[in-house]
Structures are given as structure tokens and as C-alpha cells.
Amino acid sequence: MEISRRNLIKASMVVGSALSVPAVLRAQTLPSLERTVRVVVGNLTVLDPVVTTADSTWDHAFAIYDTLFGADANLESQPQMVGKWGVSDDKKTYTFELRDGLAWHDGTPVTAADCVASIRRWAEVAPSGPLFKSRTKDIAKRDEKTFTIALNEPFGALISVLGFQGPFMMREKDALLPPTEQAIDNIGSGPFKFNHALARPGARFVYDRNERYVPRKEAASGLAGGKIAKVDRVIWDNGLAADQQTAFAALQAGEVDLLYSPPFDLLPVVESDPNLELEVLDQAGQDYFLRMNCLQEPFDNAKARQAMLHLIDQEAFLRAAFGESKYVKPVTSIFGNATSLSNDENTGWYRKGGDPEKAKQLFKEAGYAGQKVVILQPTDWAEGSNTSQLLAATLQKIGINAELAPSDWGGLVARREKKESVENGGWSIFISSDSEALRGNFLASTTLPMSGETGWYGWPQDDEFETLRAEFANLETLEERKAVARKLQRIWWNYVPEVLLGQSTGPVARRKSLTGLIGLPAILPYWNMQKVPA
């Protein structure tokens, strides 16, 4: 990673107003250094996972909230909050019973009513929400621990969608909020509790072990199994997220334990430091892309979008982002390099070095007449900032009136909500990345739907694509899914909602004393990690 999400980022949703401090705070015992982990992950600005797809928000959410199902290390959905579940003979009614021991951080029990409200709110913004709602007749509480999902027609992908994409379970009072309004209490039922008293927006967020959490008995596996908190506190140093050099110095000095995205030019330094270690947690990696605003000139014209496809030199953009590295390579399939759906359909546009002359020709055919192209530049994300600058220079070189709009990531997130023209505060292009594993789990992908103004930023729309996407949910064999994936990719690269910039499988850098990290695409779980004597 949505019907109302476009208008969500407002003053009431930034972190400064998203912290609700309970009237009475218990006295807190300071955890020992051996049981405290300090991490630099990313810039956390929004705390409600319903209102943004940002990886940082999901890291926060997986710490404090729990899910009905969780994707294991093989990306298969396994029961998490659910104790038992079953489906009727006609495959139209699913019954779920919550497992014992589930409680909110405020001490109240988790109920079926909480889950029903959470699912309904999630469905309003989830990538598979329109499909889920079209197949669903009703979601209803049966008793305090049991609820049902009744379908209009079979939806074989239901458990996979629930396990791979959330939804995070919230208290009913929070989940009854519209998806346009952020839940601010940050009270979940997960293995860590959000420490309101120590939260300092822009500087740090603190998570304390939930001593009342009852983990599953299975071994931890991905987002499934026993979520055992082996440390008492995790401190997320938000203040260092924008300065990788300072963050790296803090890692070397032992002031932080983990740097999630170390600068690639400093990886050799990590390898030579006896106290540090590199570890690839996301084996699937991230696929980087530039996203175009399909509602506004010049990219409301397919020829202009196709021009960008030919313009981009992936190798050059990867060098701008990461330097020369063994951890990066080009990617041409919308499903990534190595998922079960990856294919080469309609990828004849790829050319090493790009094809600027072809791009100029297509812009001319699109009737480009000097319209301003505004590129949102995230100044606190080095890879995104560097590639944005290269993109502006590359466009200018072929005569496109391109300019940068620099801001921090929070400012970019706010501005990309706007559907208006650039003259009215809108945008033309921004650069981001997506988990390749998520793209391979097509129905759970946030960025791949082409549902127009109800979809993800850029708002591409193609009815044939969406029809095939609905059919995909009913397919039972991998061969059938692969065949439809090729059709989907053919449509995608004719329309061109985005242009791929390459793939990275970059490692995290950690102190050797920090062990037990769980490898996952795009998410850093806090459970299972522990500190041992160096």
C-alpha cells in the first residue's frame, strides 16, 4: 500500500494531534538497557493504519494491534486472534470464534462486536475493499466471541486477504469512526502498548511490553504464531530518521540498536565493524516506482504516460538511489522479479539506458505544450530525494517543463492527496516503493488496483483490468492465476499508471547484540527480538 483516503490528511490527523493521553498514568519503572531496544525505522507521522499505507504506520500498528489472521514466513494465512473458524458447505458463510485471553490494553475484553466494526471500517479503504463488499451480504456478531461473514457468492481468497492485508482489530468505539477520521487513542490488544506519556512527536515513540498479552502456542513465523515480547521497551527514534549519517553514527556508538535503512555507501563500514552486522530481512525486496497523476495534464493522456515508460533508465535511477550495489537490479513485471505471478508480458519497452528520443516523440503525440510537471521531492528520504532530482533533470533534458516541490515525507503525503491541477496545489509525479511480496499477493496490493478515484494515488481507471481482478479472486489453480496475470500486465503497460525504477533487497544494520529479528517484507516486528551480551 480506498474510497475516502484522498481527503484524509488534515491537521487533525498528524501525529501531534493523534496522541490521546489517559487521565491517569501509572508510575513507570524504567526498563534496563539490556531489555530496551532502540530503532531507527522511518518517519512516523500518521498512527492509524486505516488512513495510510505507509510502512512506518504499519510497523506501529503491528506492535500495538493484533489481526484475525497473520501471514506466516511462507506468506500463508494462519489464525492469529481467531481460535476456530469454518465455512458452510455452499462456501457462502464463514464463522469465526475468537481465542481465549484476548484483551485491550485498557483491560476490557476483545469482543466479536469489536471485530465486526473493525472489518467494516477496513473494507472502506482496503485495496480489496470494493471486491470484499461486493461479495459480502452481512458481517454480524453471533455472541461475545463469535461472528460471521455471509457472502453473496463464494470468495475463495477471503482468508488470504484477511491474513495478508490486515485488518487490524480496534475497539468498537474506535472502529465506528469513519475512515476519514483518525483513531487517536492507540489502544490495541497486541504484544506491545503505546506509551502515551513518553511519546514526543517528531522525536521518539515508545512501546512497552504488554504483560497481559497471551501469545499463541505456535512458534513465531512471519506475522503468525506466538508473538512473544522478549524486551520490555522499544524506543523508535523518529528524530534520527531524516539524518542517515547521524543515525549511522549513533548505531556505531551503541546509542541505537538497529538502523532499518542504512546508507548503501556505508554498508562496507558495517561489514568491517566487529560490533555490527548486516541482515536482509526482506528477501523479496522493494520495487521502486514513479507514480503519475492520471487525472491532470499532461499525464491524463496515455501517450504522455507511455513516454515516461521509455524515458526511464532503471540502472541510472538505481545508481542515484543506492550507488553501485549487489543489492539492486532492474524489474519489468508489475508483479516483481520473483513472485509466482511475475511474467514478461508486454515488456518490450524495456531498454537499458532508456530511449529518450522515443519519449520525446510520444510527448509530442500527446500534444504536450509546455505544461508544468511538478515532482514531489521527499527531502528526508535520501533515495527518494536523489531520484526525484534525477527525474527532474531527465525530463528537462528532453524539453519538459519539470520542477521539484521539496518537502519532508509528511508534506508529500499531504500533497499527494490532492486531485487538483498543479496550479491549484496538486502534483504530477511522486516516487515511492512497494513490497514485491505484496505485489505477488495481487488482491492484497494497495498500488495495483485501477479503480479510478476510489483507488490509490494517481487514480488510474480501467474497467477491463478491474473485471479481471474480480475474476482473479475466484481462481483455484496457480496456472489459472498466472494466465490472468499476463492479461492484467498487458493492460497495465498499455495504460502505464506508473513506471518502475528498479528493485532493492537492501539489508538492515544492527548491533550484534540484537538478535531474533523476524524477516518480513516491509514490516519490522518487535516481538521475538532480544538483546544478548555483545
Short mmCIF file of C-alpha atoms in Angstrom, two decimals:
data_model
loop_
_atom_site.label_atom_id
_atom_site.label_comp_id
_atom_site.label_asym_id
_atom_site.label_seq_id
_atom_site.Cartn_x
_atom_site.Cartn_y
_atom_site.Cartn_z
CA MET A 1 0.00 0.00 0.00
CA GLU A 2 -9.62 3.41 -0.55
CA ILE A 3 -12.79 5.38 -1.10
CA SER A 4 -12.22 8.30 1.24
CA ARG A 5 -8.47 8.23 1.72
CA ARG A 6 -7.88 11.08 -0.70
CA ASN A 7 -9.17 13.64 1.80
CA LEU A 8 -7.72 12.16 4.93
CA ILE A 9 -4.52 14.05 5.63
CA LYS A 10 -5.60 17.11 7.53
CA ALA A 11 -4.43 18.88 10.62
CA SER A 12 -6.44 16.57 12.85
CA MET A 13 -4.56 13.56 11.54
CA VAL A 14 -0.95 14.45 12.09
CA VAL A 15 0.80 12.81 14.97
CA GLY A 16 0.83 15.94 17.09
CA SER A 17 -2.94 15.70 17.40
CA ALA A 18 -3.10 11.91 17.28
CA LEU A 19 -1.93 11.25 20.81
CA SER A 20 -4.53 10.70 23.45
CA VAL A 21 -3.09 10.72 26.96
CA PRO A 22 -5.14 8.85 29.58
CA ALA A 23 -6.26 10.89 32.56
CA VAL A 24 -4.35 8.68 34.96
CA LEU A 25 -0.89 7.34 34.10
CA ARG A 26 0.61 4.60 36.18
CA ALA A 27 4.06 5.13 37.62
CA GLN A 28 6.54 3.51 35.29
CA THR A 29 9.63 1.55 36.15
CA LEU A 30 12.49 2.31 33.80
CA PRO A 31 13.44 -0.89 31.93
CA SER A 32 17.08 -1.95 31.99
CA LEU A 33 19.30 -1.23 29.00
CA GLU A 34 19.55 -4.97 28.34
CA ARG A 35 15.77 -5.11 27.89
CA THR A 36 15.41 -1.88 25.90
CA VAL A 37 15.84 -1.73 22.11
CA ARG A 38 16.31 1.50 20.20
CA VAL A 39 15.50 1.50 16.49
CA VAL A 40 15.60 3.97 13.60
CA VAL A 41 12.99 2.78 11.15
CA GLY A 42 11.37 5.67 9.30
CA ASN A 43 9.45 8.87 9.79
CA LEU A 44 6.22 8.02 11.60
CA THR A 45 3.63 10.76 11.04
CA VAL A 46 0.23 9.00 10.98
CA LEU A 47 -0.73 6.42 13.61
CA ASP A 48 -3.96 4.94 12.23
CA PRO A 49 -3.32 2.14 9.68
CA VAL A 50 -6.75 2.58 8.14
CA VAL A 51 -5.90 6.05 6.85
CA THR A 52 -2.49 5.46 5.26
CA THR A 53 -0.49 2.72 3.58
CA ALA A 54 2.85 4.00 4.92
CA ASP A 55 5.22 1.23 6.07
CA SER A 56 6.06 3.20 9.22
CA THR A 57 2.41 3.31 10.24
CA TRP A 58 2.11 -0.43 9.74
CA ASP A 59 5.20 -1.05 11.88
CA HIS A 60 3.47 0.94 14.62
CA ALA A 61 0.19 -0.91 14.06
CA PHE A 62 1.68 -4.41 14.22
CA ALA A 63 3.27 -3.52 17.56
CA ILE A 64 0.08 -2.44 19.32
CA TYR A 65 -2.77 -4.06 17.37
CA ASP A 66 -3.47 -7.68 16.51
CA THR A 67 -5.10 -9.28 13.48
CA LEU A 68 -7.58 -12.09 12.96
CA PHE A 69 -5.14 -13.96 10.72
CA GLY A 70 -1.46 -13.44 10.02
CA ALA A 71 0.77 -14.25 7.07
CA ASP A 72 3.45 -16.74 8.08
CA ALA A 73 7.00 -16.96 6.73
CA ASN A 74 5.63 -18.65 3.60
CA LEU A 75 3.05 -15.86 3.21
CA GLU A 76 0.20 -18.25 4.00
CA SER A 77 -2.63 -17.04 6.24
CA GLN A 78 -2.74 -18.60 9.71
CA PRO A 79 -5.20 -17.94 12.57
CA GLN A 80 -3.99 -15.26 14.97
CA MET A 81 -6.79 -13.79 17.10
CA VAL A 82 -9.13 -16.44 15.71
CA GLY A 83 -9.27 -19.68 17.70
CA LYS A 84 -11.59 -21.64 15.41
CA TRP A 85 -13.17 -20.94 12.09
CA GLY A 86 -15.19 -22.78 9.47
CA VAL A 87 -17.08 -22.31 6.23
CA SER A 88 -20.51 -23.61 5.21
CA ASP A 89 -20.95 -26.26 2.54
CA ASP A 90 -22.04 -23.69 -0.02
CA LYS A 91 -18.88 -21.62 0.75
CA LYS A 92 -21.02 -18.55 1.49
CA THR A 93 -20.90 -18.29 5.29
CA TYR A 94 -17.69 -18.08 7.33
CA THR A 95 -17.88 -18.42 11.11
CA PHE A 96 -15.06 -17.16 13.34
CA GLU A 97 -14.59 -17.73 17.07
CA LEU A 98 -12.03 -15.64 18.96
CA ARG A 99 -9.42 -17.44 21.03
CA ASP A 100 -9.27 -17.13 24.81
CA GLY A 101 -7.26 -14.46 26.60
CA LEU A 102 -7.73 -11.52 24.22
CA ALA A 103 -7.94 -8.15 25.96
CA TRP A 104 -7.46 -4.50 25.07
CA HIS A 105 -4.67 -2.54 26.67
CA ASP A 106 -7.27 -0.75 28.82
CA GLY A 107 -8.19 -4.12 30.37
CA THR A 108 -11.53 -4.69 28.65
CA PRO A 109 -12.07 -7.94 26.71
CA VAL A 110 -11.93 -8.12 22.92
CA THR A 111 -15.39 -8.96 21.60
CA ALA A 112 -16.96 -10.04 18.33
CA ALA A 113 -18.58 -6.60 18.08
CA ASP A 114 -15.10 -5.02 18.03
CA CYS A 115 -14.10 -7.29 15.16
CA VAL A 116 -17.25 -6.65 13.13
CA ALA A 117 -16.77 -2.88 13.38
CA SER A 118 -13.04 -3.17 12.55
CA ILE A 119 -13.68 -5.23 9.43
CA ARG A 120 -16.34 -2.83 8.21
CA ARG A 121 -14.11 0.22 8.66
CA TRP A 122 -11.15 -1.52 6.99
CA ALA A 123 -13.29 -2.52 4.00
CA GLU A 124 -13.98 1.14 3.22
CA VAL A 125 -10.32 1.79 2.34
CA ALA A 126 -8.59 -1.56 1.73
CA PRO A 127 -7.40 -2.31 -1.83
CA SER A 128 -9.65 -5.36 -1.87
CA GLY A 129 -12.44 -3.45 -0.11
CA PRO A 130 -14.69 -2.93 -3.15
CA LEU A 131 -14.34 -6.60 -4.08
CA PHE A 132 -14.90 -7.70 -0.47
CA LYS A 133 -18.00 -5.52 -0.11
CA SER A 134 -19.45 -6.66 -3.43
CA ARG A 135 -19.20 -10.28 -2.29
CA THR A 136 -20.42 -9.67 1.27
CA LYS A 137 -24.06 -9.82 2.31
CA ASP A 138 -23.54 -9.22 6.02
CA ILE A 139 -20.99 -9.20 8.85
CA ALA A 140 -22.69 -9.98 12.13
CA LYS A 141 -21.99 -10.75 15.78
CA ARG A 142 -23.33 -14.13 16.89
CA ASP A 143 -22.21 -13.97 20.52
CA GLU A 144 -19.47 -12.23 22.52
CA LYS A 145 -16.72 -14.32 20.91
CA THR A 146 -18.25 -15.37 17.59
CA PHE A 147 -19.10 -13.53 14.39
CA THR A 148 -19.95 -14.45 10.81
CA ILE A 149 -19.25 -13.13 7.34
CA ALA A 150 -22.11 -14.03 4.97
CA LEU A 151 -21.34 -13.79 1.26
CA ASN A 152 -23.47 -13.29 -1.84
CA GLU A 153 -21.16 -15.65 -3.71
CA PRO A 154 -18.08 -17.70 -2.84
CA PHE A 155 -14.89 -15.70 -2.23
CA GLY A 156 -12.08 -18.25 -2.05
CA ALA A 157 -9.45 -15.60 -1.37
CA LEU A 158 -11.16 -14.31 1.80
CA ILE A 159 -8.80 -15.89 4.35
CA SER A 160 -5.75 -14.89 2.33
CA VAL A 161 -6.96 -11.27 2.17
CA LEU A 162 -7.70 -11.19 5.92
CA GLY A 163 -4.25 -12.59 6.70
CA PHE A 164 -2.04 -10.65 4.34
CA GLN A 165 -3.59 -7.22 4.45
CA GLY A 166 -4.97 -6.84 7.95
CA PRO A 167 -7.43 -5.68 9.08
CA PHE A 168 -6.10 -4.56 12.44
CA MET A 169 -8.62 -5.09 15.21
CA MET A 170 -9.63 -1.99 17.16
CA ARG A 171 -12.09 -1.37 19.95
CA GLU A 172 -15.62 -0.92 18.63
CA LYS A 173 -15.68 2.75 19.74
CA ASP A 174 -12.58 3.42 17.62
CA ALA A 175 -13.65 1.28 14.68
CA LEU A 176 -17.00 3.08 14.45
CA LEU A 177 -15.16 6.23 13.43
CA PRO A 178 -15.38 6.98 9.72
CA PRO A 179 -12.22 6.12 7.79
CA THR A 180 -11.80 9.86 7.20
CA GLU A 181 -11.23 10.40 10.93
CA GLN A 182 -8.14 9.02 12.66
CA ALA A 183 -8.48 6.83 15.74
CA ILE A 184 -6.35 8.66 18.31
CA ASP A 185 -6.35 6.50 21.45
CA ASN A 186 -3.76 3.98 20.18
CA ILE A 187 -5.21 1.23 22.36
CA GLY A 188 -4.88 -2.21 20.81
CA SER A 189 -4.64 -5.78 22.04
CA GLY A 190 -1.18 -6.60 20.65
CA PRO A 191 2.09 -7.61 22.33
CA PHE A 192 3.22 -4.00 22.92
CA LYS A 193 1.44 -0.97 24.38
CA PHE A 194 1.85 2.56 23.09
CA ASN A 195 3.43 4.71 25.82
CA HIS A 196 1.50 7.98 25.59
CA ALA A 197 3.44 9.67 28.37
CA LEU A 198 6.82 9.27 26.67
CA ALA A 199 5.71 9.97 23.10
CA ARG A 200 7.37 13.02 21.58
CA PRO A 201 6.08 13.59 18.02
CA GLY A 202 8.98 14.24 15.68
CA ALA A 203 11.47 12.91 18.23
CA ARG A 204 10.51 9.48 19.58
CA PHE A 205 7.76 6.96 20.18
CA VAL A 206 7.91 4.36 22.92
CA TYR A 207 6.36 0.89 23.10
CA ASP A 208 6.23 -1.15 26.30
CA ARG A 209 5.73 -4.89 26.63
CA ASN A 210 2.08 -5.80 27.19
CA GLU A 211 2.44 -8.02 30.23
CA ARG A 212 -1.15 -9.27 29.84
CA TYR A 213 -0.77 -10.38 26.23
CA VAL A 214 -1.45 -14.09 25.69
CA PRO A 215 0.60 -15.31 22.70
CA ARG A 216 -0.35 -18.26 20.56
CA LYS A 217 1.42 -21.51 21.34
CA GLU A 218 2.91 -21.96 17.85
CA ALA A 219 6.45 -20.77 17.14
CA ALA A 220 6.76 -17.27 15.69
CA SER A 221 6.62 -17.31 11.88
CA GLY A 222 6.30 -14.06 9.99
CA LEU A 223 3.22 -12.27 11.28
CA ALA A 224 1.77 -15.52 12.62
CA GLY A 225 2.48 -17.78 15.58
CA GLY A 226 3.47 -16.78 19.09
CA LYS A 227 4.15 -13.06 19.36
CA ILE A 228 6.38 -13.13 22.44
CA ALA A 229 7.78 -9.79 23.58
CA LYS A 230 11.29 -10.60 24.80
CA VAL A 231 12.22 -7.00 25.61
CA ASP A 232 10.44 -4.60 27.93
CA ARG A 233 10.65 -1.50 25.78
CA VAL A 234 11.23 -0.44 22.18
CA ILE A 235 12.15 3.18 21.52
CA TRP A 236 11.54 4.37 17.97
CA ASP A 237 13.92 7.29 17.40
CA ASN A 238 11.91 9.35 14.95
CA GLY A 239 14.27 12.28 15.25
CA LEU A 240 17.13 10.42 13.55
CA ALA A 241 15.02 9.12 10.65
CA ALA A 242 15.74 12.16 8.48
CA ASP A 243 19.52 12.12 9.01
CA GLN A 244 21.01 8.78 7.99
CA GLN A 245 24.60 9.82 8.68
CA THR A 246 23.81 10.84 12.26
CA ALA A 247 21.72 7.71 12.70
CA PHE A 248 24.60 5.57 11.49
CA ALA A 249 27.00 7.26 13.89
CA ALA A 250 24.54 6.53 16.71
CA LEU A 251 24.47 2.86 15.65
CA GLN A 252 28.26 2.66 15.73
CA ALA A 253 28.35 4.31 19.14
CA GLY A 254 25.80 1.86 20.55
CA GLU A 255 23.21 4.59 21.08
CA VAL A 256 20.76 2.75 18.82
CA ASP A 257 20.50 -0.98 18.16
CA LEU A 258 19.07 -1.10 14.63
CA LEU A 259 19.08 1.10 11.54
CA TYR A 260 16.43 -0.22 9.16
CA SER A 261 17.68 1.56 6.03
CA PRO A 262 21.43 2.17 6.32
CA PRO A 263 23.03 4.26 3.55
CA PHE A 264 24.32 1.88 0.88
CA ASP A 265 27.67 3.65 0.70
CA LEU A 266 28.24 2.78 4.38
CA LEU A 267 27.49 -0.94 4.08
CA PRO A 268 31.23 -1.77 3.77
CA VAL A 269 31.79 0.11 7.03
CA VAL A 270 29.19 -2.09 8.73
CA GLU A 271 30.87 -5.20 7.39
CA SER A 272 34.21 -4.10 8.82
CA ASP A 273 32.86 -3.17 12.27
CA PRO A 274 33.16 -6.10 14.73
CA ASN A 275 30.11 -4.87 16.68
CA LEU A 276 27.75 -4.54 13.69
CA GLU A 277 26.10 -6.89 11.25
CA LEU A 278 24.06 -6.65 8.05
CA GLU A 279 20.92 -8.77 7.73
CA VAL A 280 18.48 -8.98 4.82
CA LEU A 281 15.08 -9.23 6.49
CA ASP A 282 13.05 -8.63 3.34
CA GLN A 283 14.19 -11.32 0.92
CA ALA A 284 11.51 -10.28 -1.59
CA GLY A 285 12.70 -6.69 -1.56
CA GLN A 286 11.12 -3.40 -2.55
CA ASP A 287 10.12 -2.39 -6.06
CA TYR A 288 10.63 1.35 -6.63
CA PHE A 289 8.42 3.34 -8.98
CA LEU A 290 7.31 6.78 -10.03
CA ARG A 291 3.58 7.36 -9.86
CA MET A 292 1.80 9.76 -12.21
CA ASN A 293 -1.37 11.77 -11.65
CA CYS A 294 -3.67 10.31 -14.30
CA LEU A 295 -6.35 12.95 -13.68
CA GLN A 296 -4.34 16.03 -14.68
CA GLU A 297 -2.27 17.24 -17.63
CA PRO A 298 -0.05 16.06 -19.08
CA PHE A 299 -0.47 12.54 -17.68
CA ASP A 300 -4.20 12.34 -18.27
CA ASN A 301 -3.02 11.39 -21.78
CA ALA A 302 -1.86 7.77 -22.22
CA LYS A 303 0.83 8.82 -24.73
CA ALA A 304 2.49 11.05 -22.11
CA ARG A 305 2.45 8.20 -19.58
CA GLN A 306 3.93 5.84 -22.19
CA ALA A 307 6.63 8.42 -22.86
CA MET A 308 7.77 8.08 -19.25
CA LEU A 309 8.00 4.32 -19.69
CA HIS A 310 10.55 4.79 -22.47
CA LEU A 311 12.36 7.69 -20.82
CA ILE A 312 13.48 5.92 -17.65
CA ASP A 313 16.93 4.35 -17.43
CA GLN A 314 16.48 2.00 -14.46
CA GLU A 315 20.18 1.42 -13.94
CA ALA A 316 20.80 5.17 -13.71
CA PHE A 317 18.00 5.61 -11.18
CA LEU A 318 19.25 2.71 -9.08
CA ARG A 319 22.73 4.27 -9.04
CA ALA A 320 21.25 7.60 -7.99
CA ALA A 321 19.40 5.92 -5.14
CA PHE A 322 21.91 3.30 -3.98
CA GLY A 323 25.21 3.69 -5.83
CA GLU A 324 26.82 0.58 -7.26
CA SER A 325 25.40 -2.27 -5.22
CA LYS A 326 24.87 -6.01 -5.33
CA TYR A 327 21.51 -5.47 -3.65
CA VAL A 328 19.75 -3.82 -6.63
CA LYS A 329 18.60 -4.77 -10.13
CA PRO A 330 16.05 -3.74 -12.80
CA VAL A 331 12.46 -5.01 -12.75
CA THR A 332 9.92 -5.10 -15.57
CA SER A 333 6.94 -7.12 -14.30
CA ILE A 334 4.27 -5.33 -12.28
CA PHE A 335 4.34 -8.41 -10.02
CA GLY A 336 8.06 -8.05 -9.36
CA ASN A 337 11.07 -10.14 -10.30
CA ALA A 338 10.46 -13.36 -8.41
CA THR A 339 6.84 -13.85 -7.34
CA SER A 340 4.60 -16.62 -8.62
CA LEU A 341 2.86 -14.10 -10.90
CA SER A 342 5.98 -12.47 -12.39
CA ASN A 343 5.96 -12.57 -16.21
CA ASP A 344 7.31 -10.84 -19.32
CA GLU A 345 4.02 -9.89 -21.00
CA ASN A 346 4.13 -6.51 -22.79
CA THR A 347 7.61 -5.60 -21.53
CA GLY A 348 9.18 -4.85 -24.92
CA TRP A 349 9.51 -1.22 -23.85
CA TYR A 350 12.43 -2.07 -21.56
CA ARG A 351 15.75 -0.90 -22.90
CA LYS A 352 18.99 -0.49 -20.99
CA GLY A 353 19.69 3.23 -20.91
CA GLY A 354 16.10 4.10 -21.80
CA ASP A 355 15.03 5.66 -25.09
CA PRO A 356 14.82 9.48 -24.75
CA GLU A 357 14.03 10.01 -28.44
CA LYS A 358 11.03 7.67 -28.24
CA ALA A 359 9.91 9.54 -25.12
CA LYS A 360 10.15 12.91 -26.95
CA GLN A 361 8.11 11.51 -29.82
CA LEU A 362 5.36 10.23 -27.52
CA PHE A 363 5.15 13.53 -25.62
CA LYS A 364 4.72 15.26 -28.99
CA GLU A 365 1.97 12.81 -29.98
CA ALA A 366 0.30 13.52 -26.64
CA GLY A 367 0.09 17.19 -27.60
CA TYR A 368 2.42 18.32 -24.83
CA ALA A 369 2.61 22.11 -24.94
CA GLY A 370 4.84 23.10 -22.05
CA GLN A 371 2.52 22.23 -19.16
CA LYS A 372 4.31 22.29 -15.82
CA VAL A 373 5.23 18.88 -14.36
CA VAL A 374 5.56 19.04 -10.55
CA ILE A 375 7.62 16.30 -8.91
CA LEU A 376 7.11 15.84 -5.17
CA GLN A 377 10.59 15.53 -3.62
CA PRO A 378 10.87 13.93 -0.14
CA THR A 379 13.86 15.72 1.40
CA ASP A 380 14.01 13.42 4.43
CA TRP A 381 14.27 10.23 2.32
CA ALA A 382 17.65 10.22 0.57
CA GLU A 383 16.81 7.63 -2.10
CA GLY A 384 13.54 9.37 -2.97
CA SER A 385 15.14 12.80 -2.96
CA ASN A 386 18.05 11.78 -5.19
CA THR A 387 15.86 10.00 -7.72
CA SER A 388 13.41 12.92 -7.79
CA GLN A 389 16.27 15.26 -8.71
CA LEU A 390 17.46 12.89 -11.44
CA LEU A 391 13.91 12.62 -12.76
CA ALA A 392 13.55 16.39 -13.00
CA ALA A 393 16.87 16.69 -14.86
CA THR A 394 15.95 13.80 -17.19
CA LEU A 395 12.62 15.42 -18.10
CA GLN A 396 14.18 18.85 -18.58
CA LYS A 397 16.76 17.34 -20.91
CA ILE A 398 14.03 16.36 -23.40
CA GLY A 399 12.26 19.72 -23.12
CA ILE A 400 9.67 19.03 -20.41
CA ASN A 401 8.85 21.89 -18.02
CA ALA A 402 9.62 19.94 -14.85
CA GLU A 403 10.20 21.36 -11.38
CA LEU A 404 10.70 19.94 -7.89
CA ALA A 405 8.39 20.54 -4.94
CA PRO A 406 10.60 19.73 -1.93
CA SER A 407 9.12 18.81 1.47
CA ASP A 408 9.51 16.18 4.13
CA TRP A 409 7.65 12.89 3.65
CA GLY A 410 4.74 14.11 5.76
CA GLY A 411 4.31 17.08 3.43
CA LEU A 412 4.48 14.80 0.40
CA VAL A 413 1.82 12.52 1.87
CA ALA A 414 -0.44 15.52 2.46
CA ARG A 415 0.02 16.94 -1.02
CA ARG A 416 -0.40 13.68 -2.91
CA GLU A 417 -3.98 13.60 -1.61
CA LYS A 418 -4.84 16.49 -3.89
CA LYS A 419 -6.53 15.71 -7.19
CA GLU A 420 -6.44 19.31 -8.38
CA SER A 421 -4.14 20.75 -11.05
CA VAL A 422 -0.60 21.81 -10.15
CA GLU A 423 -1.73 25.45 -10.36
CA ASN A 424 -4.15 24.68 -7.54
CA GLY A 425 -1.68 22.86 -5.32
CA GLY A 426 -1.76 19.46 -6.99
CA TRP A 427 1.07 17.33 -8.30
CA SER A 428 2.25 15.38 -11.35
CA ILE A 429 4.67 12.69 -10.10
CA PHE A 430 5.99 11.26 -6.86
CA ILE A 431 8.41 8.40 -6.20
CA SER A 432 7.73 5.58 -3.74
CA SER A 433 8.25 1.85 -3.31
CA ASP A 434 6.14 -1.24 -2.75
CA SER A 435 6.82 -4.63 -1.25
CA GLU A 436 7.39 -7.17 -4.02
CA ALA A 437 5.76 -9.84 -1.87
CA LEU A 438 2.64 -7.71 -1.64
CA ARG A 439 2.54 -7.30 -5.41
CA GLY A 440 2.77 -11.06 -5.75
CA ASN A 441 -0.27 -11.33 -3.47
CA PHE A 442 -2.25 -9.42 -6.05
CA LEU A 443 -5.58 -8.97 -4.26
CA ALA A 444 -3.84 -7.51 -1.19
CA SER A 445 -1.79 -4.98 -3.16
CA THR A 446 -2.53 -1.34 -2.47
CA THR A 447 -0.92 0.08 -5.60
CA LEU A 448 -2.13 -2.29 -8.32
CA PRO A 449 -5.91 -1.67 -8.46
CA MET A 450 -7.11 0.50 -11.35
CA SER A 451 -10.40 1.64 -9.83
CA GLY A 452 -10.17 5.34 -10.60
CA GLU A 453 -10.85 7.94 -7.94
CA THR A 454 -11.63 5.30 -5.33
CA GLY A 455 -8.16 3.79 -5.75
CA TRP A 456 -4.60 4.67 -4.79
CA TYR A 457 -2.85 7.95 -5.55
CA GLY A 458 -2.66 8.70 -9.26
CA TRP A 459 -6.16 7.27 -9.67
CA PRO A 460 -5.79 5.17 -12.85
CA GLN A 461 -9.01 3.62 -14.14
CA ASP A 462 -9.53 0.65 -16.44
CA ASP A 463 -12.74 -1.37 -16.28
CA GLU A 464 -11.31 -4.40 -18.09
CA PHE A 465 -8.47 -4.58 -15.54
CA GLU A 466 -10.92 -4.41 -12.64
CA THR A 467 -13.14 -7.10 -14.18
CA LEU A 468 -10.15 -9.43 -14.48
CA ARG A 469 -9.16 -8.56 -10.93
CA ALA A 470 -12.59 -9.67 -9.71
CA GLU A 471 -12.28 -12.91 -11.68
CA PHE A 472 -8.83 -13.48 -10.17
CA ALA A 473 -10.44 -13.85 -6.73
CA ASN A 474 -12.28 -16.99 -7.88
CA LEU A 475 -9.36 -18.82 -9.48
CA GLU A 476 -8.27 -22.03 -7.77
CA THR A 477 -5.04 -23.04 -9.52
CA LEU A 478 -1.74 -21.24 -9.89
CA GLU A 479 -1.75 -21.83 -13.65
CA GLU A 480 -5.11 -20.05 -13.95
CA ARG A 481 -3.82 -17.13 -11.88
CA LYS A 482 -0.64 -16.91 -13.99
CA ALA A 483 -2.69 -16.74 -17.19
CA VAL A 484 -4.83 -13.89 -15.85
CA ALA A 485 -1.70 -12.15 -14.51
CA ARG A 486 -0.37 -11.91 -18.07
CA LYS A 487 -3.62 -10.30 -19.24
CA LEU A 488 -3.51 -7.87 -16.34
CA GLN A 489 0.08 -6.91 -17.12
CA ARG A 490 -0.73 -6.33 -20.79
CA ILE A 491 -3.43 -3.83 -19.81
CA TRP A 492 -1.21 -2.20 -17.18
CA TRP A 493 1.70 -1.48 -19.53
CA ASN A 494 -0.65 -0.10 -22.20
CA TYR A 495 -2.20 2.28 -19.66
CA VAL A 496 1.02 2.96 -17.63
CA PRO A 497 -0.17 4.24 -14.22
CA GLU A 498 3.43 4.16 -13.00
CA VAL A 499 6.96 3.45 -14.20
CA LEU A 500 9.26 1.02 -12.40
CA LEU A 501 12.67 2.28 -11.30
CA GLY A 502 14.19 -0.99 -10.09
CA GLN A 503 14.31 -3.41 -7.17
CA SER A 504 16.27 -3.30 -3.92
CA THR A 505 16.80 -6.07 -1.37
CA GLY A 506 18.80 -3.88 0.98
CA PRO A 507 19.78 -5.15 4.45
CA VAL A 508 19.23 -3.66 7.87
CA ALA A 509 22.24 -2.79 10.02
CA ARG A 510 22.12 -3.92 13.64
CA ARG A 511 24.29 -4.29 16.70
CA LYS A 512 25.36 -7.92 17.04
CA SER A 513 23.82 -7.90 20.50
CA LEU A 514 20.36 -7.59 18.91
CA THR A 515 19.08 -10.98 17.76
CA GLY A 516 15.86 -12.76 16.87
CA LEU A 517 14.68 -10.37 14.17
CA ILE A 518 11.83 -11.74 12.08
CA GLY A 519 12.34 -11.46 8.33
CA LEU A 520 9.33 -9.98 6.56
CA PRO A 521 8.52 -7.80 3.56
CA ALA A 522 8.40 -4.12 4.61
CA ILE A 523 7.47 -4.78 8.27
CA LEU A 524 9.70 -4.82 11.36
CA PRO A 525 8.01 -6.85 14.15
CA TYR A 526 9.14 -6.03 17.68
CA TRP A 527 8.25 -9.40 19.14
CA ASN A 528 10.89 -12.17 19.27
CA MET A 529 13.79 -9.68 19.17
CA GLN A 530 16.10 -9.70 22.17
CA LYS A 531 19.45 -8.35 23.34
CA VAL A 532 22.29 -10.59 24.34
CA PRO A 533 25.69 -9.64 25.78
CA ALA A 534 27.95 -8.36 22.99
#
